[in-house]
PDB file of C-alpha atoms and ligand atoms in Angstrom:
ATOM      1  CA  MET A   1       6.922   5.832  73.209  1.00  0.00           C
ATOM      2  CA  SER A   2       6.073   9.334  74.425  1.00  0.00           C
ATOM      3  CA  LEU A   3       4.517  11.783  72.423  1.00  0.00           C
ATOM      4  CA  GLU A   4       7.554  14.030  72.478  1.00  0.00           C
ATOM      5  CA  GLU A   5       9.624  10.891  70.991  1.00  0.00           C
ATOM      6  CA  LEU A   6       6.688  10.046  68.580  1.00  0.00           C
ATOM      7  CA  TYR A   7       6.537  13.602  67.234  1.00  0.00           C
ATOM      8  CA  LYS A   8      10.427  13.094  66.880  1.00  0.00           C
ATOM      9  CA  GLU A   9      10.008  10.022  64.678  1.00  0.00           C
ATOM     10  CA  VAL A  10       7.262  11.928  62.364  1.00  0.00           C
ATOM     11  CA  ILE A  11       9.691  14.813  62.032  1.00  0.00           C
ATOM     12  CA  LEU A  12      12.740  12.394  61.246  1.00  0.00           C
ATOM     13  CA  ASP A  13      10.887  10.295  58.646  1.00  0.00           C
ATOM     14  CA  HIS A  14       9.755  13.888  56.726  1.00  0.00           C
ATOM     15  CA  TYR A  15      13.469  14.610  57.086  1.00  0.00           C
ATOM     16  CA  ALA A  16      14.716  11.131  55.698  1.00  0.00           C
ATOM     17  CA  HIS A  17      11.940  10.598  53.301  1.00  0.00           C
ATOM     18  CA  PRO A  18      10.783  14.077  52.068  1.00  0.00           C
ATOM     19  CA  ARG A  19       7.557  14.416  50.223  1.00  0.00           C
ATOM     20  CA  ASN A  20       7.083  16.505  47.203  1.00  0.00           C
ATOM     21  CA  HIS A  21      10.809  16.637  46.684  1.00  0.00           C
ATOM     22  CA  GLY A  22      12.387  17.890  43.490  1.00  0.00           C
ATOM     23  CA  GLN A  23      10.929  20.563  40.582  1.00  0.00           C
ATOM     24  CA  VAL A  24       7.552  21.549  39.148  1.00  0.00           C
ATOM     25  CA  GLU A  25       8.281  21.118  35.588  1.00  0.00           C
ATOM     26  CA  HIS A  26       5.994  24.707  34.617  1.00  0.00           C
ATOM     27  CA  PRO A  27       6.035  26.591  38.299  1.00  0.00           C
ATOM     28  CA  THR A  28       3.638  29.811  38.072  1.00  0.00           C
ATOM     29  CA  ALA A  29       5.764  31.028  41.513  1.00  0.00           C
ATOM     30  CA  GLU A  30       9.690  29.825  42.493  1.00  0.00           C
ATOM     31  CA  VAL A  31      11.203  31.019  45.470  1.00  0.00           C
ATOM     32  CA  HIS A  32      14.120  30.476  47.161  1.00  0.00           C
ATOM     33  CA  LEU A  33      14.728  31.286  51.044  1.00  0.00           C
ATOM     34  CA  HIS A  34      18.073  31.486  53.124  1.00  0.00           C
ATOM     35  CA  ASN A  35      17.828  30.972  56.918  1.00  0.00           C
ATOM     36  CA  PRO A  36      21.378  32.449  58.093  1.00  0.00           C
ATOM     37  CA  SER A  37      20.594  31.647  61.560  1.00  0.00           C
ATOM     38  CA  CYS A  38      21.003  27.788  60.848  1.00  0.00           C
ATOM     39  CA  GLY A  39      22.188  27.428  57.297  1.00  0.00           C
ATOM     40  CA  ASP A  40      19.171  26.261  56.114  1.00  0.00           C
ATOM     41  CA  ASP A  41      17.881  26.730  52.466  1.00  0.00           C
ATOM     42  CA  ILE A  42      14.633  26.056  50.563  1.00  0.00           C
ATOM     43  CA  TYR A  43      13.730  25.952  46.733  1.00  0.00           C
ATOM     44  CA  LEU A  44      10.211  26.259  46.588  1.00  0.00           C
ATOM     45  CA  ASP A  45       8.231  25.630  43.017  1.00  0.00           C
ATOM     46  CA  VAL A  46       4.588  26.017  43.314  1.00  0.00           C
ATOM     47  CA  ALA A  47       1.637  25.971  40.203  1.00  0.00           C
ATOM     48  CA  VAL A  48      -1.493  27.624  40.638  1.00  0.00           C
ATOM     49  CA  LYS A  49      -4.490  27.432  38.536  1.00  0.00           C
ATOM     50  CA  ASP A  50      -7.276  28.820  38.882  1.00  0.00           C
ATOM     51  CA  GLY A  51      -7.112  29.767  42.438  1.00  0.00           C
ATOM     52  CA  THR A  52      -5.816  26.463  43.278  1.00  0.00           C
ATOM     53  CA  ILE A  53      -2.414  24.980  44.166  1.00  0.00           C
ATOM     54  CA  THR A  54      -2.450  22.183  41.762  1.00  0.00           C
ATOM     55  CA  GLU A  55       1.619  21.131  42.696  1.00  0.00           C
ATOM     56  CA  ALA A  56       3.719  22.088  45.581  1.00  0.00           C
ATOM     57  CA  ARG A  57       7.724  20.828  45.297  1.00  0.00           C
ATOM     58  CA  PHE A  58      10.614  21.734  47.097  1.00  0.00           C
ATOM     59  CA  ARG A  59      14.580  21.045  47.102  1.00  0.00           C
ATOM     60  CA  GLY A  60      16.711  22.259  49.855  1.00  0.00           C
ATOM     61  CA  ALA A  61      19.428  21.453  52.445  1.00  0.00           C
ATOM     62  CA  GLY A  62      19.588  22.357  56.272  1.00  0.00           C
ATOM     63  CA  CYS A  63      18.642  20.911  59.485  1.00  0.00           C
ATOM     64  CA  SER A  64      15.893  18.161  59.846  1.00  0.00           C
ATOM     65  CA  ILE A  65      13.045  20.949  61.315  1.00  0.00           C
ATOM     66  CA  SER A  66      13.706  22.766  58.151  1.00  0.00           C
ATOM     67  CA  GLN A  67      13.620  20.104  55.713  1.00  0.00           C
ATOM     68  CA  ALA A  68      10.375  18.063  57.448  1.00  0.00           C
ATOM     69  CA  SER A  69       8.168  21.333  57.756  1.00  0.00           C
ATOM     70  CA  ALA A  70       8.833  22.017  54.096  1.00  0.00           C
ATOM     71  CA  SER A  71       7.854  18.018  53.287  1.00  0.00           C
ATOM     72  CA  MET A  72       4.963  18.409  55.730  1.00  0.00           C
ATOM     73  CA  MET A  73       4.240  21.656  54.102  1.00  0.00           C
ATOM     74  CA  THR A  74       3.973  20.816  50.354  1.00  0.00           C
ATOM     75  CA  GLU A  75       1.937  17.787  51.743  1.00  0.00           C
ATOM     76  CA  SER A  76      -0.705  19.834  52.954  1.00  0.00           C
ATOM     77  CA  VAL A  77      -1.175  22.408  50.131  1.00  0.00           C
ATOM     78  CA  GLN A  78      -1.321  19.965  47.223  1.00  0.00           C
ATOM     79  CA  GLY A  79      -4.361  20.881  46.109  1.00  0.00           C
ATOM     80  CA  MET A  80      -5.674  23.332  48.561  1.00  0.00           C
ATOM     81  CA  THR A  81      -7.233  26.480  47.384  1.00  0.00           C
ATOM     82  CA  VAL A  82      -4.827  29.702  47.869  1.00  0.00           C
ATOM     83  CA  ASP A  83      -7.056  31.346  50.539  1.00  0.00           C
ATOM     84  CA  ARG A  84      -7.007  28.142  52.412  1.00  0.00           C
ATOM     85  CA  ALA A  85      -3.174  27.859  52.086  1.00  0.00           C
ATOM     86  CA  ARG A  86      -2.776  31.520  53.522  1.00  0.00           C
ATOM     87  CA  ARG A  87      -5.171  30.564  56.402  1.00  0.00           C
ATOM     88  CA  LEU A  88      -3.134  27.644  56.839  1.00  0.00           C
ATOM     89  CA  VAL A  89       0.306  29.693  56.851  1.00  0.00           C
ATOM     90  CA  THR A  90      -1.542  31.917  59.331  1.00  0.00           C
ATOM     91  CA  SER A  91      -2.207  29.512  61.924  1.00  0.00           C
ATOM     92  CA  PHE A  92       1.339  27.795  61.580  1.00  0.00           C
ATOM     93  CA  HIS A  93       2.660  31.269  62.667  1.00  0.00           C
ATOM     94  CA  ALA A  94       0.230  31.049  65.560  1.00  0.00           C
ATOM     95  CA  MET A  95       1.242  27.321  66.449  1.00  0.00           C
ATOM     96  CA  MET A  96       5.002  28.460  66.244  1.00  0.00           C
ATOM     97  CA  ARG A  97       3.917  31.274  68.938  1.00  0.00           C
ATOM     98  CA  GLY A  98       2.781  28.353  70.988  1.00  0.00           C
ATOM     99  CA  GLU A  99      -1.323  29.587  70.505  1.00  0.00           C
ATOM    100  CA  GLY A 100      -2.874  25.937  70.091  1.00  0.00           C
ATOM    101  CA  THR A 101      -1.955  23.609  67.143  1.00  0.00           C
ATOM    102  CA  VAL A 102      -3.482  24.064  63.391  1.00  0.00           C
ATOM    103  CA  GLN A 103      -6.559  22.246  62.608  1.00  0.00           C
ATOM    104  CA  ASP A 104      -6.191  22.102  58.570  1.00  0.00           C
ATOM    105  CA  GLY A 105      -3.480  20.361  56.269  1.00  0.00           C
ATOM    106  CA  SER A 106      -1.313  17.371  57.341  1.00  0.00           C
ATOM    107  CA  PRO A 107      -1.885  15.461  60.310  1.00  0.00           C
ATOM    108  CA  ASP A 108       1.649  15.758  60.699  1.00  0.00           C
ATOM    109  CA  LEU A 109       1.805  19.054  61.185  1.00  0.00           C
ATOM    110  CA  VAL A 110       1.356  18.665  65.003  1.00  0.00           C
ATOM    111  CA  ALA A 111       4.543  17.189  65.190  1.00  0.00           C
ATOM    112  CA  LEU A 112       6.153  20.319  64.891  1.00  0.00           C
ATOM    113  CA  ALA A 113       4.064  22.214  68.021  1.00  0.00           C
ATOM    114  CA  GLY A 114       6.897  21.377  70.312  1.00  0.00           C
ATOM    115  CA  VAL A 115       9.400  23.370  67.934  1.00  0.00           C
ATOM    116  CA  ALA A 116       7.314  26.917  69.578  1.00  0.00           C
ATOM    117  CA  LYS A 117       9.380  26.159  72.823  1.00  0.00           C
ATOM    118  CA  PHE A 118      12.733  26.844  71.235  1.00  0.00           C
ATOM    119  CA  PRO A 119      12.854  30.589  69.145  1.00  0.00           C
ATOM    120  CA  VAL A 120      16.257  29.548  67.386  1.00  0.00           C
ATOM    121  CA  ARG A 121      14.342  26.570  65.580  1.00  0.00           C
ATOM    122  CA  VAL A 122      11.394  28.165  64.811  1.00  0.00           C
ATOM    123  CA  LYS A 123      12.789  30.068  62.049  1.00  0.00           C
ATOM    124  CA  CYS A 124      14.195  26.759  60.768  1.00  0.00           C
ATOM    125  CA  ALA A 125      10.323  25.114  60.902  1.00  0.00           C
ATOM    126  CA  LEU A 126       8.729  28.809  59.405  1.00  0.00           C
ATOM    127  CA  LEU A 127      11.331  28.552  56.284  1.00  0.00           C
ATOM    128  CA  ALA A 128       8.997  26.794  54.066  1.00  0.00           C
ATOM    129  CA  TRP A 129       5.861  28.315  54.997  1.00  0.00           C
ATOM    130  CA  ASP A 130       7.464  32.100  54.751  1.00  0.00           C
ATOM    131  CA  ALA A 131       8.529  30.649  51.039  1.00  0.00           C
ATOM    132  CA  LEU A 132       4.797  29.458  50.326  1.00  0.00           C
ATOM    133  CA  GLN A 133       3.671  33.374  51.329  1.00  0.00           C
ATOM    134  CA  LYS A 134       6.353  34.422  48.775  1.00  0.00           C
ATOM    135  CA  ALA A 135       5.398  32.214  45.961  1.00  0.00           C
ATOM    136  CA  LEU A 136       1.520  32.534  46.631  1.00  0.00           C
ATOM    137  CA  ASP A 137       2.486  36.233  46.425  1.00  0.00           C
ATOM    138  CA  GLN A 138       3.971  36.085  42.843  1.00  0.00           C
ATOM    139  CA  ALA A 139       1.470  33.270  41.500  1.00  0.00           C
ATOM    140  CA  GLU A 140      -1.203  36.158  42.313  1.00  0.00           C
ATOM    141  CA  GLY A 141       0.356  38.720  40.652  1.00  0.00           C
ATOM    142  CA  GLU A 142       1.160  36.344  37.996  1.00  0.00           C
ATOM    143  CA  ASN A 143      -2.976  35.497  37.733  1.00  0.00           C
ATOM    144  CA  LEU A 144      -3.318  38.801  37.317  1.00  0.00           C
ATOM    145  CA  HIS A 145      -1.252  39.738  34.598  1.00  0.00           C
ATOM    146  CA  ASP A 146      -2.768  37.012  32.644  1.00  0.00           C
ATOM    147  CA  GLY A 147      -6.364  38.139  33.595  1.00  0.00           C
ATOM    148  CA  GLN A 148      -5.041  41.661  32.037  1.00  0.00           C
ATOM    149  CA  LYS A 149      -4.043  39.858  28.562  1.00  0.00           C
ATOM    150  CA  ALA A 150      -7.361  38.262  28.348  1.00  0.00           C
TER     151      ALA A 150
HETATM  152 ZN1   ZN B 201      17.535  24.793  60.963  1.00  0.00          ZN
END
């Protein structure tokens, strides 16, 4: 089996058996993003406590790349600090520009490196990560609000 075939298997496995599928009971942030170029939808729920992502779950519909990327993303950031997750978002963006591979998070993430060669599919892969970035912005705003109340 070539590396390319192996990566395809990893992506299809996440698509068929998405990790962290569903909703967070008491989310700090909820984000819905739509990718019109492919028709992908991602609904992301994130719970953040004391600067750490305690839970990340998603629902969605769309192509295998978009859903597998969401599955790998939620698997990666579960238990991460918000700062570390933001750095991972930045390095995932770099990987989608063909600039190296990510060094943190789920080891399955490297399976998406080949997507960089297909600009149309890059939007599919980035959808969940854009949703995460938005959710973390929301969550940090919420924490600030809590701080002011205290
Ligand atoms: Zn797509």
